Short mmCIF file of C-alpha atoms in Angstrom, two decimals:
data_model
loop_
_atom_site.label_atom_id
_atom_site.label_comp_id
_atom_site.label_asym_id
_atom_site.label_seq_id
_atom_site.Cartn_x
_atom_site.Cartn_y
_atom_site.Cartn_z
CA MET A 1 27.45 -25.76 -26.87
CA SER A 2 26.55 -29.48 -27.40
CA SER A 3 23.06 -30.73 -28.24
CA LYS A 4 22.69 -32.25 -24.55
CA THR A 5 23.91 -29.05 -22.84
CA ASP A 6 21.33 -27.05 -25.04
CA THR A 7 18.56 -29.55 -24.03
CA ASN A 8 19.50 -29.13 -20.44
CA TYR A 9 19.68 -25.40 -20.57
CA ASN A 10 16.24 -25.36 -22.19
CA GLN A 11 14.64 -27.43 -19.42
CA ILE A 12 16.09 -25.23 -16.72
CA ALA A 13 14.88 -22.30 -18.72
CA PHE A 14 11.50 -23.76 -19.29
CA ALA A 15 10.99 -24.41 -15.41
CA LEU A 16 12.20 -20.81 -14.53
CA GLU A 17 9.60 -19.51 -17.02
CA ILE A 18 6.88 -21.66 -15.32
CA LEU A 19 7.98 -20.22 -11.84
CA LYS A 20 7.97 -16.75 -13.29
CA GLN A 21 4.47 -16.98 -14.72
CA LEU A 22 2.96 -18.43 -11.43
CA ALA A 23 4.89 -15.93 -9.30
CA GLN A 24 2.60 -13.23 -10.94
CA LYS A 25 -0.69 -15.08 -10.11
CA PRO A 26 -2.29 -18.63 -10.10
CA ARG A 27 -2.88 -19.89 -13.77
CA ASN A 28 -4.70 -22.93 -15.01
CA ARG A 29 -3.12 -25.54 -17.21
CA ASP A 30 -4.55 -24.19 -20.62
CA GLU A 31 -3.38 -20.69 -19.83
CA LEU A 32 0.07 -21.67 -18.71
CA ALA A 33 0.37 -23.59 -22.16
CA ASP A 34 -0.59 -20.48 -24.08
CA LEU A 35 1.82 -18.53 -22.21
CA LEU A 36 4.78 -20.93 -22.77
CA SER A 37 4.17 -21.59 -26.29
CA PRO A 38 6.00 -18.50 -27.60
CA PHE A 39 8.96 -19.24 -25.06
CA VAL A 40 9.36 -22.92 -26.37
CA GLU A 41 9.34 -21.80 -30.01
CA ALA A 42 11.95 -18.96 -29.29
CA HIS A 43 14.17 -21.94 -28.01
CA GLY A 44 13.57 -23.86 -31.18
CA LYS A 45 11.42 -26.59 -29.67
CA SER A 46 8.10 -27.97 -30.67
CA SER A 47 5.15 -25.84 -29.77
CA ASP A 48 2.58 -28.56 -30.32
CA GLU A 49 -0.16 -28.10 -27.58
CA MET A 50 -0.12 -31.68 -26.29
CA ASP A 51 3.76 -31.56 -26.18
CA ILE A 52 3.75 -28.36 -23.97
CA LYS A 53 1.09 -29.50 -21.79
CA GLN A 54 2.88 -32.89 -21.15
CA LYS A 55 6.12 -31.11 -20.67
CA LEU A 56 4.41 -28.63 -18.33
CA THR A 57 3.15 -31.51 -16.18
CA ARG A 58 6.49 -33.26 -16.00
CA THR A 59 8.38 -30.09 -14.96
CA ILE A 60 5.86 -29.00 -12.33
CA ARG A 61 6.40 -32.54 -10.92
CA LYS A 62 10.03 -32.07 -11.01
CA LEU A 63 9.96 -28.55 -9.40
CA ARG A 64 7.71 -30.10 -6.56
CA ASP A 65 10.56 -32.64 -6.01
CA CYS A 66 12.90 -29.81 -5.67
CA GLY A 67 11.04 -28.48 -2.58
CA ILE A 68 9.03 -25.84 -4.51
CA GLU A 69 5.37 -25.91 -3.39
CA ILE A 70 2.84 -25.69 -6.28
CA LYS A 71 -0.82 -26.37 -5.41
CA SER A 72 -3.13 -27.79 -7.94
CA ALA A 73 -6.41 -29.77 -8.11
CA PRO A 74 -8.84 -30.75 -10.68
CA HIS A 75 -10.62 -27.65 -12.36
CA HIS A 76 -8.50 -25.36 -10.27
CA PRO A 77 -5.37 -23.34 -11.40
CA TYR A 78 -1.72 -24.03 -10.45
CA GLU A 79 -0.73 -21.80 -7.39
CA LEU A 80 2.77 -21.17 -6.35
CA VAL A 81 2.60 -21.39 -2.43
CA GLU A 82 6.18 -21.23 -1.66
CA SER A 83 9.54 -21.34 -3.52
CA ASN A 84 12.81 -22.63 -1.86
CA PHE A 85 14.88 -21.39 -4.78
CA PRO A 86 18.05 -20.32 -3.51
CA VAL A 87 18.55 -16.55 -3.27
CA ILE A 88 22.36 -15.38 -3.41
CA LEU A 89 22.81 -12.17 -1.53
CA SER A 90 25.70 -9.93 -0.80
CA THR A 91 26.36 -8.62 2.74
CA GLU A 92 24.63 -5.23 2.09
CA GLN A 93 21.63 -6.90 0.41
CA ARG A 94 21.16 -9.31 3.44
CA GLN A 95 21.44 -6.30 5.76
CA ALA A 96 18.81 -4.42 3.80
CA LEU A 97 16.45 -7.24 3.81
CA ALA A 98 16.94 -7.87 7.49
CA LEU A 99 16.33 -4.13 8.23
CA ALA A 100 13.06 -4.28 6.08
CA ALA A 101 11.98 -7.30 8.24
CA TYR A 102 12.84 -5.52 11.41
CA PHE A 103 10.83 -2.71 10.37
CA PHE A 104 7.83 -4.85 9.39
CA ALA A 105 7.78 -6.81 12.62
CA GLY A 106 8.06 -3.52 14.71
CA MET A 107 5.00 -2.20 12.88
CA GLY A 108 2.97 -5.27 13.56
CA PHE A 109 3.38 -7.10 10.22
CA SER A 110 5.14 -10.14 11.78
CA ALA A 111 3.96 -12.57 8.97
CA GLN A 112 5.40 -10.50 6.27
CA ALA A 113 8.64 -10.01 8.29
CA SER A 114 8.84 -13.84 8.63
CA GLN A 115 8.36 -14.21 4.84
CA ILE A 116 11.30 -11.78 4.17
CA LEU A 117 13.63 -13.67 6.85
CA ARG A 118 12.86 -16.96 5.03
CA ILE A 119 13.44 -15.65 1.55
CA GLY A 120 16.85 -14.49 2.44
CA ASN A 121 17.53 -17.22 4.99
CA LEU A 122 18.34 -14.37 7.45
CA LYS A 123 19.24 -14.46 11.03
CA GLU A 124 18.86 -11.74 13.79
CA SER A 125 22.59 -11.15 13.50
CA ASP A 126 22.10 -9.80 9.88
CA ILE A 127 20.04 -6.84 11.37
CA PRO A 128 22.33 -3.68 11.54
CA ALA A 129 23.16 -3.06 15.08
CA PHE A 130 23.33 0.86 14.45
CA VAL A 131 19.31 0.92 13.69
CA LYS A 132 16.93 1.15 16.67
CA VAL A 133 13.25 1.28 16.08
CA ASN A 134 10.44 1.74 18.68
CA PHE A 135 7.01 1.14 17.37
CA SER A 136 3.93 0.47 19.33
CA PRO A 137 1.33 -0.85 16.85
CA PRO A 138 -2.13 -1.02 18.17
CA VAL A 139 -2.89 -4.50 16.42
CA ASP A 140 -1.04 -7.43 14.89
CA TYR A 141 -1.72 -7.33 11.35
CA THR A 142 -0.86 -10.94 10.88
CA GLU A 143 -4.29 -12.03 12.39
CA ASP A 144 -6.24 -14.22 9.84
CA LYS A 145 -9.19 -11.94 9.98
CA LEU A 146 -7.19 -8.78 8.97
CA ASP A 147 -5.33 -10.83 6.34
CA VAL A 148 -8.58 -11.86 4.58
CA ILE A 149 -10.08 -8.23 4.85
CA VAL A 150 -6.84 -6.90 3.21
CA ARG A 151 -7.00 -9.48 0.46
CA HIS A 152 -10.64 -8.52 -0.20
CA LEU A 153 -9.77 -4.76 -0.40
CA GLN A 154 -6.83 -5.35 -2.61
CA GLN A 155 -9.22 -7.23 -5.05
CA ARG A 156 -11.73 -4.29 -4.92
CA PHE A 157 -8.80 -1.82 -5.69
CA GLU A 158 -7.94 -3.91 -8.90
CA GLN A 159 -11.66 -4.07 -9.92
CA GLN A 160 -11.98 -0.26 -9.53
CA ARG A 161 -15.89 -0.39 -8.96
CA ARG A 162 -17.87 0.77 -6.15
CA TYR A 163 -18.33 -1.61 -3.12
CA THR A 164 -19.28 -1.42 0.44
CA ILE A 165 -17.68 -1.93 3.90
CA THR A 166 -19.24 -2.76 7.28
CA TYR A 167 -17.29 -0.65 9.70
CA GLN A 168 -17.51 -0.64 13.47
CA SER A 169 -17.06 2.54 15.22
CA ARG A 170 -15.10 3.10 18.48
CA LYS A 171 -18.35 2.85 20.56
CA GLY A 172 -19.28 -0.48 18.93
CA GLY A 173 -21.96 0.32 16.50
CA GLN A 174 -21.70 -0.77 12.85
CA ARG A 175 -22.48 1.20 9.73
CA ILE A 176 -22.43 0.21 5.96
CA TRP A 177 -20.45 2.76 3.77
CA ASP A 178 -20.34 3.05 -0.06
CA VAL A 179 -16.77 3.26 -1.16
CA ASP A 180 -15.26 4.32 -4.51
CA ARG A 181 -11.74 5.30 -5.23
CA SER A 182 -9.67 3.67 -2.25
CA GLU A 183 -6.13 2.42 -1.22
CA LEU A 184 -4.39 1.36 1.85
CA ARG A 185 -2.30 3.76 3.90
CA PHE A 186 -0.06 3.31 6.85
CA HIS A 187 0.06 6.25 9.07
CA ASN A 188 1.52 6.70 12.66
CA GLY A 189 1.57 2.89 13.28
CA VAL A 190 -1.96 2.22 12.13
CA LEU A 191 -3.19 0.67 8.66
CA TYR A 192 -6.10 2.55 7.21
CA LEU A 193 -8.23 2.29 4.39
CA PHE A 194 -8.35 5.60 2.64
CA ALA A 195 -11.51 6.04 0.61
CA PHE A 196 -13.63 8.41 -1.36
CA ILE A 197 -17.08 8.48 -0.21
CA PRO A 198 -19.40 9.67 -3.14
CA ASP A 199 -22.55 10.56 -1.09
CA TRP A 200 -20.76 12.41 1.77
CA LYS A 201 -22.04 16.06 2.18
CA SER A 202 -19.28 18.51 3.33
CA TRP A 203 -20.05 21.50 5.50
CA ARG A 204 -16.86 23.25 4.37
CA PHE A 205 -17.21 22.89 0.72
CA GLN A 206 -20.02 23.52 -1.77
CA THR A 207 -18.02 22.02 -4.76
CA PHE A 208 -18.17 18.39 -5.68
CA PRO A 209 -15.76 16.37 -5.34
CA ASN A 210 -13.85 17.75 -2.36
CA ILE A 211 -11.38 16.59 0.12
CA ASP A 212 -13.97 16.21 2.84
CA GLN A 213 -15.26 13.26 0.90
CA ASN A 214 -11.94 11.46 1.56
CA HIS A 215 -12.39 9.26 4.69
CA LEU A 216 -10.21 7.08 6.94
CA PHE A 217 -11.09 3.67 8.27
CA ARG A 218 -8.99 1.72 10.53
CA VAL A 219 -8.54 -1.72 8.82
CA ASP A 220 -8.89 -3.49 12.11
CA ARG A 221 -12.27 -2.18 12.47
CA ILE A 222 -13.76 -3.33 9.08
CA ALA A 223 -16.04 -6.16 9.70
CA ASN A 224 -16.84 -6.99 6.19
CA VAL A 225 -15.88 -5.97 2.66
CA GLY A 226 -18.94 -6.23 0.10
CA PRO A 227 -18.76 -7.48 -3.42
CA ALA A 228 -17.96 -5.12 -6.39
CA SER A 229 -20.96 -3.51 -8.02
CA ASP A 230 -21.37 -2.48 -11.73
CA VAL A 231 -20.71 1.07 -10.79
CA HIS A 232 -17.24 2.30 -11.86
CA TRP A 233 -15.26 4.66 -9.57
CA LEU A 234 -16.09 8.12 -10.17
CA SER A 235 -12.52 9.18 -10.26
CA CYS A 236 -9.00 7.31 -10.33
CA GLU A 237 -7.75 10.36 -8.32
CA PHE A 238 -8.55 11.65 -4.94
CA PRO A 239 -9.65 15.26 -4.72
CA LYS A 240 -7.06 17.51 -3.25
CA LEU A 241 -6.95 21.12 -2.05
CA GLU A 242 -4.11 23.52 -2.43
CA ILE A 243 -2.90 25.11 0.89
CA TYR A 244 -0.39 27.73 1.24
CA TYR A 245 1.70 28.10 4.47
CA ARG A 246 4.73 29.81 5.98
CA MET A 247 7.68 28.16 7.81
CA SER A 248 9.89 30.32 10.02
CA GLY A 249 12.06 30.24 12.99
CA ASP A 250 13.87 26.79 13.22
CA LEU A 251 12.09 25.74 10.04
CA ALA A 252 13.02 28.73 7.95
CA ASN A 253 15.30 26.63 5.74
CA TYR A 254 12.65 23.93 5.25
CA GLN A 255 13.02 21.79 1.97
CA PRO A 256 9.86 20.12 0.43
CA ARG A 257 9.99 16.42 1.18
CA ARG A 258 6.47 15.33 0.61
CA GLU A 259 4.64 14.76 -2.49
CA GLY A 260 2.71 17.80 -3.65
CA GLU A 261 4.90 20.30 -1.71
CA ARG A 262 6.80 23.05 -3.53
CA VAL A 263 8.55 26.37 -2.49
CA ILE A 264 6.76 29.51 -3.82
CA ASN A 265 8.92 32.14 -1.96
CA ARG A 266 12.16 31.96 0.06
CA ASP A 267 13.09 34.91 2.02
CA SER A 268 16.50 36.42 0.90
CA GLU A 269 17.52 36.84 4.49
CA GLY A 270 16.56 33.37 5.53
CA LYS A 271 13.76 34.27 7.87
CA PHE A 272 11.06 32.25 6.18
CA VAL A 273 9.89 30.10 3.25
CA ASP A 274 6.50 29.91 1.93
CA ILE A 275 5.22 26.44 0.62
CA ALA A 276 2.27 25.53 -1.57
CA THR A 277 0.95 21.92 -1.09
CA LEU A 278 -1.77 19.83 -2.52
CA GLU A 279 -3.52 17.79 0.25
CA ASP A 280 -6.16 15.07 0.10
CA TYR A 281 -6.82 14.86 3.74
CA TRP A 282 -7.24 17.90 5.94
CA PHE A 283 -6.94 16.13 9.48
CA TRP A 284 -3.37 14.80 8.84
CA PHE A 285 -2.38 18.09 7.47
CA ARG A 286 -3.93 19.90 10.48
CA GLN A 287 -1.92 17.55 13.04
CA ARG A 288 1.42 18.26 10.99
CA MET A 289 0.81 22.01 11.32
CA LEU A 290 -0.06 21.93 15.05
CA GLN A 291 3.15 19.90 15.93
CA TYR A 292 5.32 22.68 14.33
CA GLY A 293 3.88 25.08 16.81
CA ALA A 294 4.99 28.85 16.40
CA ASN A 295 7.26 27.84 13.50
CA VAL A 296 4.45 27.56 10.96
CA GLN A 297 1.48 29.74 9.85
CA VAL A 298 -1.34 28.52 7.42
CA LEU A 299 -1.95 31.39 5.00
CA THR A 300 -4.74 30.06 2.65
CA PRO A 301 -7.57 29.08 2.48
CA GLU A 302 -8.51 31.53 5.26
CA PHE A 303 -11.19 29.35 6.85
CA LEU A 304 -8.44 26.57 7.39
CA ALA A 305 -6.05 28.98 8.76
CA LYS A 306 -8.94 30.07 11.23
CA GLU A 307 -9.37 26.43 12.18
CA ILE A 308 -5.60 26.22 13.23
CA LYS A 309 -5.76 29.50 15.02
CA ASN A 310 -8.76 28.41 17.16
CA GLU A 311 -7.00 25.15 17.99
CA HIS A 312 -3.98 27.01 19.24
CA GLN A 313 -6.36 29.41 21.23
CA LYS A 314 -8.03 26.42 22.82
CA ALA A 315 -4.72 25.13 24.04
CA TYR A 316 -3.59 28.38 25.42
CA GLU A 317 -6.78 28.73 27.41
CA LYS A 318 -6.29 25.45 28.95
CA TYR A 319 -2.63 26.17 30.01
CA CYS A 320 -4.11 29.52 31.42
CA SER A 321 -6.89 27.90 33.23
#
């Protein structure tokens, strides 16, 4: 390889390394220079600090000329806003991305769907015709307010310190909640904040912590996310409860497909299978058991089995009235 070709190669590699670093997060000039120094030395070039910073400034100017939007201002970090760097995709890759965009759009994440379409330069014709999805999301998660709330929540997840949220109930009242361990969960077309509430008292359990301290908050009802406190999360895991249940009838050949599920006994004649599971939210598990009807029976804990039995009894009485 000639010296000129080698120099061109290093210029391209240097530009790609800048994009790779900025794609991770915004970085100021000094931080970028420190990160790029080992890279430059590995390519046999000068690692002089001023030389790297000058090369960095020139390269970012060239990247902007190529249509890659990098935001910067005095005393502010470089931030990669958008990259038009060409992405070469196979037919299957294009269809996979188009399908993901289709799902996102159907679930109310139209901005994220639009980003996927732009990344792959995709068209509606790329969406596989054999897949049909019928979602009815209650909100559009592309709204600016929701986007801000989600970004603030993501920052708290990274900080792993107790924070507060201001939550609006269905009746319109607001309450401030102290929140520890938390994450976002998407369930039945709704985006939730799933969070451990450290001061919640359970009427079911005397032990601490317990699954009744795990709460759901609809993200579209969160009015404000407070700053992180100095108190670390009590735990990096949500409390769980082990539950045993029996599947029979049409579900006698059930195979575990959810995290935490395992077979503990399978009838040799294929009449039933006993499953053990670790659950961190009783309400969702309860709803799943109810939808299986007579094909499932909760075995233990006994008081949870009784709750399911009472629910079926109430439904039966309504049909008989």
